[in-house]
Amino acid sequence: MQILFLQLFYKKIIIVLVMDLCWLRVPQWEKHGGLLHGFLGRRGGKSAGPYASLNLSFRVGDDSQVVKDNICDVKRAVGVHDARIVTMKQMHGDQILEVKDRNIKEAGEADGMATGEKGLFLGVLTADCVPILFTVSGKKLAAAVHAGWRGTLAGIAPKMVDYLKERYDVNPASMEVALGPAIGLCCYEIGPDVSLSLVRQWGNLAEQCLHTKGDKKFLDLRALNSLLLERAGIPQAKIINIGPCTSCAAEDFFSFRREKKETGRQLSFIGWL
């Protein structure tokens, strides 16, 4: 295993390279013994064409056997050979599910999952939307959220904070959150209907994350989710943004906005051994 330490976006990140696969880890989380997490990119898989090469979604038109092979390679590389990586049928909404069953591959229709079970890893599939991973100091809890603009409008990230607080009796001040690679302000043009809806819902927080260039509006989706998480009670120091703009980093990440057509999905995962 080769581990490189880089300075990226003013924060140190850990880049792990195994078997031609590459994923990002949060250095602040290395203190949590037994916690496995990562934000994978598109390199190192077997998929071809628009899905090249580490597509991990069965829902985009890729060959299902190739996707299975990619998943096996990922599990072997990250060290969870006998464990389950559970994903969900992402709906761009605010539904949250608790996952306890190790025998399922997909939890159901949702955009957030939480678990207190060891050996069960939660996965989010993205190609521009924000993957958000949660852990809690002193507890073996893990949660994962998929936040596009619709989910952000619905408040999926702060709703996960409330869910963990109510379901597991967790103080938001003890939560730690990482927001992974997603489309950036530089590339995420949105229509006036979307910007208006976000401002109506989130007021000044949304306005801080909207920028105008000529007659076009651009949204900083990760920044808005970070502000919403902070307002929900998570300390700013425990909210970490990691990784580049997916639309800009064409060789490393899938981007639906960049391709404007079929493309693969990268996986972000979290769980406890």
mmCIF file of C-alpha atoms in Angstrom:
data_model
loop_
_atom_site.group_PDB
_atom_site.id
_atom_site.type_symbol
_atom_site.label_atom_id
_atom_site.label_comp_id
_atom_site.label_asym_id
_atom_site.label_seq_id
_atom_site.Cartn_x
_atom_site.Cartn_y
_atom_site.Cartn_z
ATOM 1 C CA MET A 1 0.000 0.000 0.000
ATOM 2 C CA GLN A 2 1.283 3.435 -0.910
ATOM 3 C CA ILE A 3 -0.019 6.428 1.051
ATOM 4 C CA LEU A 4 0.642 9.962 -0.156
ATOM 5 C CA PHE A 5 0.030 13.141 1.823
ATOM 6 C CA LEU A 6 -0.926 16.183 -0.233
ATOM 7 C CA GLN A 7 -2.108 19.722 0.400
ATOM 8 C CA LEU A 8 -5.339 20.186 -1.519
ATOM 9 C CA PHE A 9 -7.939 22.912 -1.090
ATOM 10 C CA TYR A 10 -5.982 24.129 1.970
ATOM 11 C CA LYS A 11 -6.570 20.846 3.843
ATOM 12 C CA LYS A 12 -4.404 17.756 4.085
ATOM 13 C CA ILE A 13 -5.982 14.684 2.601
ATOM 14 C CA ILE A 14 -4.831 11.097 2.437
ATOM 15 C CA ILE A 15 -4.703 9.456 -0.981
ATOM 16 C CA VAL A 16 -4.613 5.651 -0.834
ATOM 17 C CA LEU A 17 -3.427 3.653 -3.839
ATOM 18 C CA VAL A 18 -4.127 -0.098 -3.890
ATOM 19 C CA MET A 19 -4.479 -2.418 -6.906
ATOM 20 C CA ASP A 20 -4.695 0.547 -9.286
ATOM 21 C CA LEU A 21 -7.639 1.870 -7.260
ATOM 22 C CA CYS A 22 -7.465 5.272 -5.634
ATOM 23 C CA TRP A 23 -9.551 6.771 -2.873
ATOM 24 C CA LEU A 24 -9.456 9.760 -0.539
ATOM 25 C CA ARG A 25 -9.536 9.560 3.241
ATOM 26 C CA VAL A 26 -10.010 12.168 5.947
ATOM 27 C CA PRO A 27 -6.824 12.451 8.044
ATOM 28 C CA GLN A 28 -8.760 13.767 11.049
ATOM 29 C CA TRP A 29 -10.587 10.431 11.165
ATOM 30 C CA GLU A 30 -7.461 8.277 11.412
ATOM 31 C CA LYS A 31 -7.812 8.558 15.208
ATOM 32 C CA HIS A 32 -10.959 6.398 15.059
ATOM 33 C CA GLY A 33 -9.587 2.867 15.245
ATOM 34 C CA GLY A 34 -11.783 0.471 13.281
ATOM 35 C CA LEU A 35 -13.448 3.124 11.142
ATOM 36 C CA LEU A 36 -13.151 2.505 7.408
ATOM 37 C CA HIS A 37 -14.188 5.196 4.983
ATOM 38 C CA GLY A 38 -13.254 6.573 1.617
ATOM 39 C CA PHE A 39 -14.224 8.568 -1.448
ATOM 40 C CA LEU A 40 -13.423 6.521 -4.547
ATOM 41 C CA GLY A 41 -12.855 7.911 -8.018
ATOM 42 C CA ARG A 42 -13.206 6.395 -11.480
ATOM 43 C CA ARG A 43 -9.733 4.868 -11.882
ATOM 44 C CA GLY A 44 -8.778 1.216 -11.605
ATOM 45 C CA GLY A 45 -11.881 -0.669 -12.719
ATOM 46 C CA LYS A 46 -12.909 -2.919 -15.605
ATOM 47 C CA SER A 47 -15.760 -0.916 -17.150
ATOM 48 C CA ALA A 48 -15.406 0.463 -20.676
ATOM 49 C CA GLY A 49 -16.770 3.312 -22.775
ATOM 50 C CA PRO A 50 -18.542 6.082 -20.843
ATOM 51 C CA TYR A 51 -18.313 3.951 -17.687
ATOM 52 C CA ALA A 52 -14.523 3.626 -17.724
ATOM 53 C CA SER A 53 -13.353 2.412 -15.546
ATOM 54 C CA LEU A 54 -14.504 1.954 -11.926
ATOM 55 C CA ASN A 55 -18.259 2.332 -12.376
ATOM 56 C CA LEU A 56 -20.021 0.912 -9.307
ATOM 57 C CA SER A 57 -23.670 1.463 -10.245
ATOM 58 C CA PHE A 58 -26.000 -1.148 -11.747
ATOM 59 C CA ARG A 59 -28.456 1.577 -12.790
ATOM 60 C CA VAL A 60 -26.568 3.394 -15.548
ATOM 61 C CA GLY A 61 -26.482 0.835 -18.369
ATOM 62 C CA ASP A 62 -23.114 -0.781 -17.686
ATOM 63 C CA ASP A 63 -22.595 -4.552 -17.946
ATOM 64 C CA SER A 64 -23.808 -5.998 -14.616
ATOM 65 C CA GLN A 65 -21.073 -8.636 -14.413
ATOM 66 C CA VAL A 66 -18.405 -5.981 -14.896
ATOM 67 C CA VAL A 67 -19.971 -3.900 -12.126
ATOM 68 C CA LYS A 68 -19.914 -6.953 -9.843
ATOM 69 C CA ASP A 69 -16.232 -7.441 -10.648
ATOM 70 C CA ASN A 70 -15.560 -3.781 -9.855
ATOM 71 C CA ILE A 71 -17.331 -4.113 -6.508
ATOM 72 C CA CYS A 72 -15.301 -7.215 -5.643
ATOM 73 C CA ASP A 73 -12.094 -5.367 -6.482
ATOM 74 C CA VAL A 74 -13.129 -2.440 -4.289
ATOM 75 C CA LYS A 75 -13.978 -4.663 -1.326
ATOM 76 C CA ARG A 76 -10.672 -6.483 -1.640
ATOM 77 C CA ALA A 77 -8.703 -3.243 -1.943
ATOM 78 C CA VAL A 78 -10.282 -1.462 1.018
ATOM 79 C CA GLY A 79 -10.173 -4.572 3.218
ATOM 80 C CA VAL A 80 -13.825 -5.541 3.612
ATOM 81 C CA HIS A 81 -13.782 -8.823 1.654
ATOM 82 C CA ASP A 82 -16.404 -10.576 3.806
ATOM 83 C CA ALA A 83 -18.456 -7.526 4.717
ATOM 84 C CA ARG A 84 -21.366 -5.928 2.914
ATOM 85 C CA ILE A 85 -21.401 -2.538 1.233
ATOM 86 C CA VAL A 86 -25.048 -1.465 1.234
ATOM 87 C CA THR A 87 -26.263 1.190 -1.181
ATOM 88 C CA MET A 88 -29.743 2.668 -1.703
ATOM 89 C CA LYS A 89 -32.043 3.559 -4.553
ATOM 90 C CA GLN A 90 -31.309 7.274 -4.482
ATOM 91 C CA MET A 91 -34.374 9.440 -5.086
ATOM 92 C CA HIS A 92 -33.079 13.023 -4.691
ATOM 93 C CA GLY A 93 -35.273 13.430 -1.633
ATOM 94 C CA ASP A 94 -35.023 13.400 2.163
ATOM 95 C CA GLN A 95 -35.886 9.826 3.154
ATOM 96 C CA ILE A 96 -33.525 8.227 5.706
ATOM 97 C CA LEU A 97 -33.305 4.505 6.486
ATOM 98 C CA GLU A 98 -31.697 2.608 9.339
ATOM 99 C CA VAL A 99 -29.678 -0.356 8.082
ATOM 100 C CA LYS A 100 -29.235 -3.449 10.271
ATOM 101 C CA ASP A 101 -29.462 -6.387 7.855
ATOM 102 C CA ARG A 102 -26.081 -7.589 6.585
ATOM 103 C CA ASN A 103 -27.738 -9.742 3.928
ATOM 104 C CA ILE A 104 -29.047 -6.926 1.740
ATOM 105 C CA LYS A 105 -27.225 -5.114 -1.043
ATOM 106 C CA GLU A 106 -29.661 -2.209 -1.390
ATOM 107 C CA ALA A 107 -31.560 -0.663 1.508
ATOM 108 C CA GLY A 108 -34.481 0.741 -0.507
ATOM 109 C CA GLU A 109 -35.604 4.144 -1.717
ATOM 110 C CA ALA A 110 -33.745 6.787 0.278
ATOM 111 C CA ASP A 111 -31.015 9.409 0.205
ATOM 112 C CA GLY A 112 -29.659 8.768 3.664
ATOM 113 C CA MET A 113 -28.692 5.692 5.684
ATOM 114 C CA ALA A 114 -27.481 5.159 9.235
ATOM 115 C CA THR A 115 -26.242 2.120 11.113
ATOM 116 C CA GLY A 116 -24.879 1.125 14.481
ATOM 117 C CA GLU A 117 -23.839 -2.315 13.232
ATOM 118 C CA LYS A 118 -20.187 -3.295 12.912
ATOM 119 C CA GLY A 119 -19.122 -4.935 9.662
ATOM 120 C CA LEU A 120 -21.787 -3.139 7.662
ATOM 121 C CA PHE A 121 -20.647 -0.412 5.294
ATOM 122 C CA LEU A 122 -22.880 2.283 3.830
ATOM 123 C CA GLY A 123 -22.318 3.430 0.268
ATOM 124 C CA VAL A 124 -23.356 6.506 -1.703
ATOM 125 C CA LEU A 125 -23.109 6.616 -5.507
ATOM 126 C CA THR A 126 -22.514 9.977 -7.168
ATOM 127 C CA ALA A 127 -21.492 11.709 -10.376
ATOM 128 C CA ASP A 128 -21.697 15.371 -9.223
ATOM 129 C CA CYS A 129 -24.003 15.291 -6.182
ATOM 130 C CA VAL A 130 -22.407 15.612 -2.749
ATOM 131 C CA PRO A 131 -21.551 12.416 -0.847
ATOM 132 C CA ILE A 132 -21.692 13.181 2.876
ATOM 133 C CA LEU A 133 -20.276 10.775 5.462
ATOM 134 C CA PHE A 134 -21.000 11.009 9.205
ATOM 135 C CA THR A 135 -19.322 9.507 12.235
ATOM 136 C CA VAL A 136 -19.683 10.243 15.944
ATOM 137 C CA SER A 137 -16.964 10.655 18.566
ATOM 138 C CA GLY A 138 -17.074 7.818 21.090
ATOM 139 C CA LYS A 139 -19.725 5.760 19.281
ATOM 140 C CA LYS A 140 -19.627 3.058 16.604
ATOM 141 C CA LEU A 141 -22.113 4.861 14.395
ATOM 142 C CA ALA A 142 -21.936 5.603 10.693
ATOM 143 C CA ALA A 143 -24.207 7.457 8.309
ATOM 144 C CA ALA A 144 -24.140 8.438 4.661
ATOM 145 C CA VAL A 145 -26.111 10.995 2.649
ATOM 146 C CA HIS A 146 -26.586 11.716 -1.059
ATOM 147 C CA ALA A 147 -27.248 15.439 -1.587
ATOM 148 C CA GLY A 148 -28.050 16.893 -4.981
ATOM 149 C CA TRP A 149 -29.800 20.238 -5.291
ATOM 150 C CA ARG A 150 -33.208 18.632 -4.707
ATOM 151 C CA GLY A 151 -32.022 16.801 -1.610
ATOM 152 C CA THR A 152 -30.342 19.976 -0.411
ATOM 153 C CA LEU A 153 -33.578 21.877 -0.939
ATOM 154 C CA ALA A 154 -35.365 19.198 1.103
ATOM 155 C CA GLY A 155 -32.729 19.441 3.850
ATOM 156 C CA ILE A 156 -31.411 15.883 3.718
ATOM 157 C CA ALA A 157 -28.131 16.759 5.496
ATOM 158 C CA PRO A 158 -29.606 18.566 8.541
ATOM 159 C CA LYS A 159 -32.360 15.946 8.671
ATOM 160 C CA MET A 160 -29.658 13.319 9.112
ATOM 161 C CA VAL A 161 -28.327 15.329 12.054
ATOM 162 C CA ASP A 162 -31.811 15.287 13.598
ATOM 163 C CA TYR A 163 -32.178 11.579 12.816
ATOM 164 C CA LEU A 164 -28.933 10.655 14.571
ATOM 165 C CA LYS A 165 -29.847 12.873 17.513
ATOM 166 C CA GLU A 166 -33.285 11.317 17.960
ATOM 167 C CA ARG A 167 -32.550 7.713 16.985
ATOM 168 C CA TYR A 168 -29.200 7.266 18.721
ATOM 169 C CA ASP A 169 -29.291 10.023 21.359
ATOM 170 C CA VAL A 170 -26.293 11.779 19.833
ATOM 171 C CA ASN A 171 -25.352 15.396 20.482
ATOM 172 C CA PRO A 172 -24.661 17.198 17.173
ATOM 173 C CA ALA A 173 -21.526 18.679 18.761
ATOM 174 C CA SER A 174 -20.019 15.172 18.811
ATOM 175 C CA MET A 175 -20.745 14.479 15.137
ATOM 176 C CA GLU A 176 -18.019 14.646 12.501
ATOM 177 C CA VAL A 177 -18.843 15.069 8.820
ATOM 178 C CA ALA A 178 -16.932 14.832 5.552
ATOM 179 C CA LEU A 179 -18.295 16.127 2.252
ATOM 180 C CA GLY A 180 -16.593 14.416 -0.660
ATOM 181 C CA PRO A 181 -15.840 15.245 -4.293
ATOM 182 C CA ALA A 182 -18.775 16.962 -5.999
ATOM 183 C CA ILE A 183 -19.445 19.490 -8.713
ATOM 184 C CA GLY A 184 -18.050 22.873 -7.736
ATOM 185 C CA LEU A 185 -19.130 26.470 -7.968
ATOM 186 C CA CYS A 186 -16.951 26.782 -11.068
ATOM 187 C CA CYS A 187 -19.121 24.380 -13.077
ATOM 188 C CA TYR A 188 -22.553 24.131 -11.452
ATOM 189 C CA GLU A 189 -24.806 26.472 -13.387
ATOM 190 C CA ILE A 190 -28.432 26.385 -12.236
ATOM 191 C CA GLY A 191 -31.642 27.913 -13.502
ATOM 192 C CA PRO A 192 -33.496 30.825 -11.878
ATOM 193 C CA ASP A 193 -36.230 28.490 -10.640
ATOM 194 C CA VAL A 194 -33.704 26.427 -8.682
ATOM 195 C CA SER A 195 -31.907 29.438 -7.205
ATOM 196 C CA LEU A 196 -35.217 31.034 -6.205
ATOM 197 C CA SER A 197 -36.397 27.821 -4.527
ATOM 198 C CA LEU A 198 -33.163 27.515 -2.567
ATOM 199 C CA VAL A 199 -33.313 31.132 -1.382
ATOM 200 C CA ARG A 200 -36.959 30.763 -0.363
ATOM 201 C CA GLN A 201 -36.077 27.657 1.631
ATOM 202 C CA TRP A 202 -32.719 28.607 3.156
ATOM 203 C CA GLY A 203 -32.578 32.397 2.925
ATOM 204 C CA ASN A 204 -29.192 33.987 3.533
ATOM 205 C CA LEU A 205 -27.416 30.628 3.704
ATOM 206 C CA ALA A 206 -28.387 29.937 0.102
ATOM 207 C CA GLU A 207 -27.579 33.479 -0.989
ATOM 208 C CA GLN A 208 -24.024 33.066 0.342
ATOM 209 C CA CYS A 209 -23.554 30.060 -1.949
ATOM 210 C CA LEU A 210 -25.007 31.563 -5.133
ATOM 211 C CA HIS A 211 -22.795 33.528 -7.500
ATOM 212 C CA THR A 212 -23.700 35.446 -10.635
ATOM 213 C CA LYS A 213 -21.560 35.523 -13.778
ATOM 214 C CA GLY A 214 -23.187 37.679 -16.405
ATOM 215 C CA ASP A 215 -26.753 36.457 -16.639
ATOM 216 C CA LYS A 216 -25.934 33.003 -15.221
ATOM 217 C CA LYS A 217 -26.276 31.662 -11.687
ATOM 218 C CA PHE A 218 -23.825 29.193 -10.175
ATOM 219 C CA LEU A 219 -24.261 27.199 -6.953
ATOM 220 C CA ASP A 220 -21.649 26.027 -4.453
ATOM 221 C CA LEU A 221 -23.499 22.882 -3.437
ATOM 222 C CA ARG A 222 -20.952 21.652 -0.914
ATOM 223 C CA ALA A 223 -20.737 25.039 0.765
ATOM 224 C CA LEU A 224 -24.512 25.201 1.196
ATOM 225 C CA ASN A 225 -24.632 21.742 2.750
ATOM 226 C CA SER A 226 -21.738 22.668 5.036
ATOM 227 C CA LEU A 227 -23.609 25.758 6.236
ATOM 228 C CA LEU A 228 -26.774 23.735 6.803
ATOM 229 C CA LEU A 229 -24.847 21.175 8.854
ATOM 230 C CA GLU A 230 -23.276 23.936 10.933
ATOM 231 C CA ARG A 231 -26.674 25.509 11.552
ATOM 232 C CA ALA A 232 -27.923 22.077 12.653
ATOM 233 C CA GLY A 233 -25.344 22.110 15.457
ATOM 234 C CA ILE A 234 -22.202 20.458 14.110
ATOM 235 C CA PRO A 235 -19.110 22.554 14.932
ATOM 236 C CA GLN A 236 -17.495 24.134 11.893
ATOM 237 C CA ALA A 237 -14.165 22.500 12.759
ATOM 238 C CA LYS A 238 -15.782 19.072 12.421
ATOM 239 C CA ILE A 239 -17.180 19.721 8.929
ATOM 240 C CA ILE A 240 -14.570 18.814 6.329
ATOM 241 C CA ASN A 241 -14.709 19.320 2.567
ATOM 242 C CA ILE A 242 -12.416 16.937 0.721
ATOM 243 C CA GLY A 243 -11.579 16.493 -2.949
ATOM 244 C CA PRO A 244 -11.907 18.476 -6.176
ATOM 245 C CA CYS A 245 -14.752 19.495 -8.452
ATOM 246 C CA THR A 246 -15.954 16.330 -10.198
ATOM 247 C CA SER A 247 -16.717 18.209 -13.411
ATOM 248 C CA CYS A 248 -13.185 19.637 -13.621
ATOM 249 C CA ALA A 249 -11.343 16.428 -12.693
ATOM 250 C CA ALA A 250 -12.297 14.425 -15.790
ATOM 251 C CA GLU A 251 -9.573 11.782 -15.443
ATOM 252 C CA ASP A 252 -10.364 11.073 -11.806
ATOM 253 C CA PHE A 253 -14.133 11.391 -11.350
ATOM 254 C CA PHE A 254 -17.387 10.763 -13.170
ATOM 255 C CA SER A 255 -19.516 13.852 -13.852
ATOM 256 C CA PHE A 256 -23.013 13.779 -15.287
ATOM 257 C CA ARG A 257 -22.967 17.528 -15.897
ATOM 258 C CA ARG A 258 -19.672 17.361 -17.775
ATOM 259 C CA GLU A 259 -20.635 14.401 -19.953
ATOM 260 C CA LYS A 260 -24.232 15.560 -20.534
ATOM 261 C CA LYS A 261 -25.009 11.900 -21.238
ATOM 262 C CA GLU A 262 -24.500 8.445 -19.778
ATOM 263 C CA THR A 263 -21.597 8.044 -17.391
ATOM 264 C CA GLY A 264 -20.602 5.950 -14.395
ATOM 265 C CA ARG A 265 -20.936 6.508 -10.669
ATOM 266 C CA GLN A 266 -18.222 6.611 -8.025
ATOM 267 C CA LEU A 267 -18.668 5.227 -4.533
ATOM 268 C CA SER A 268 -18.194 6.843 -1.140
ATOM 269 C CA PHE A 269 -18.390 4.479 1.843
ATOM 270 C CA ILE A 270 -18.215 4.375 5.632
ATOM 271 C CA GLY A 271 -18.526 1.743 8.350
ATOM 272 C CA TRP A 272 -16.911 0.117 11.370
ATOM 273 C CA LEU A 273 -14.942 -3.112 11.507
#
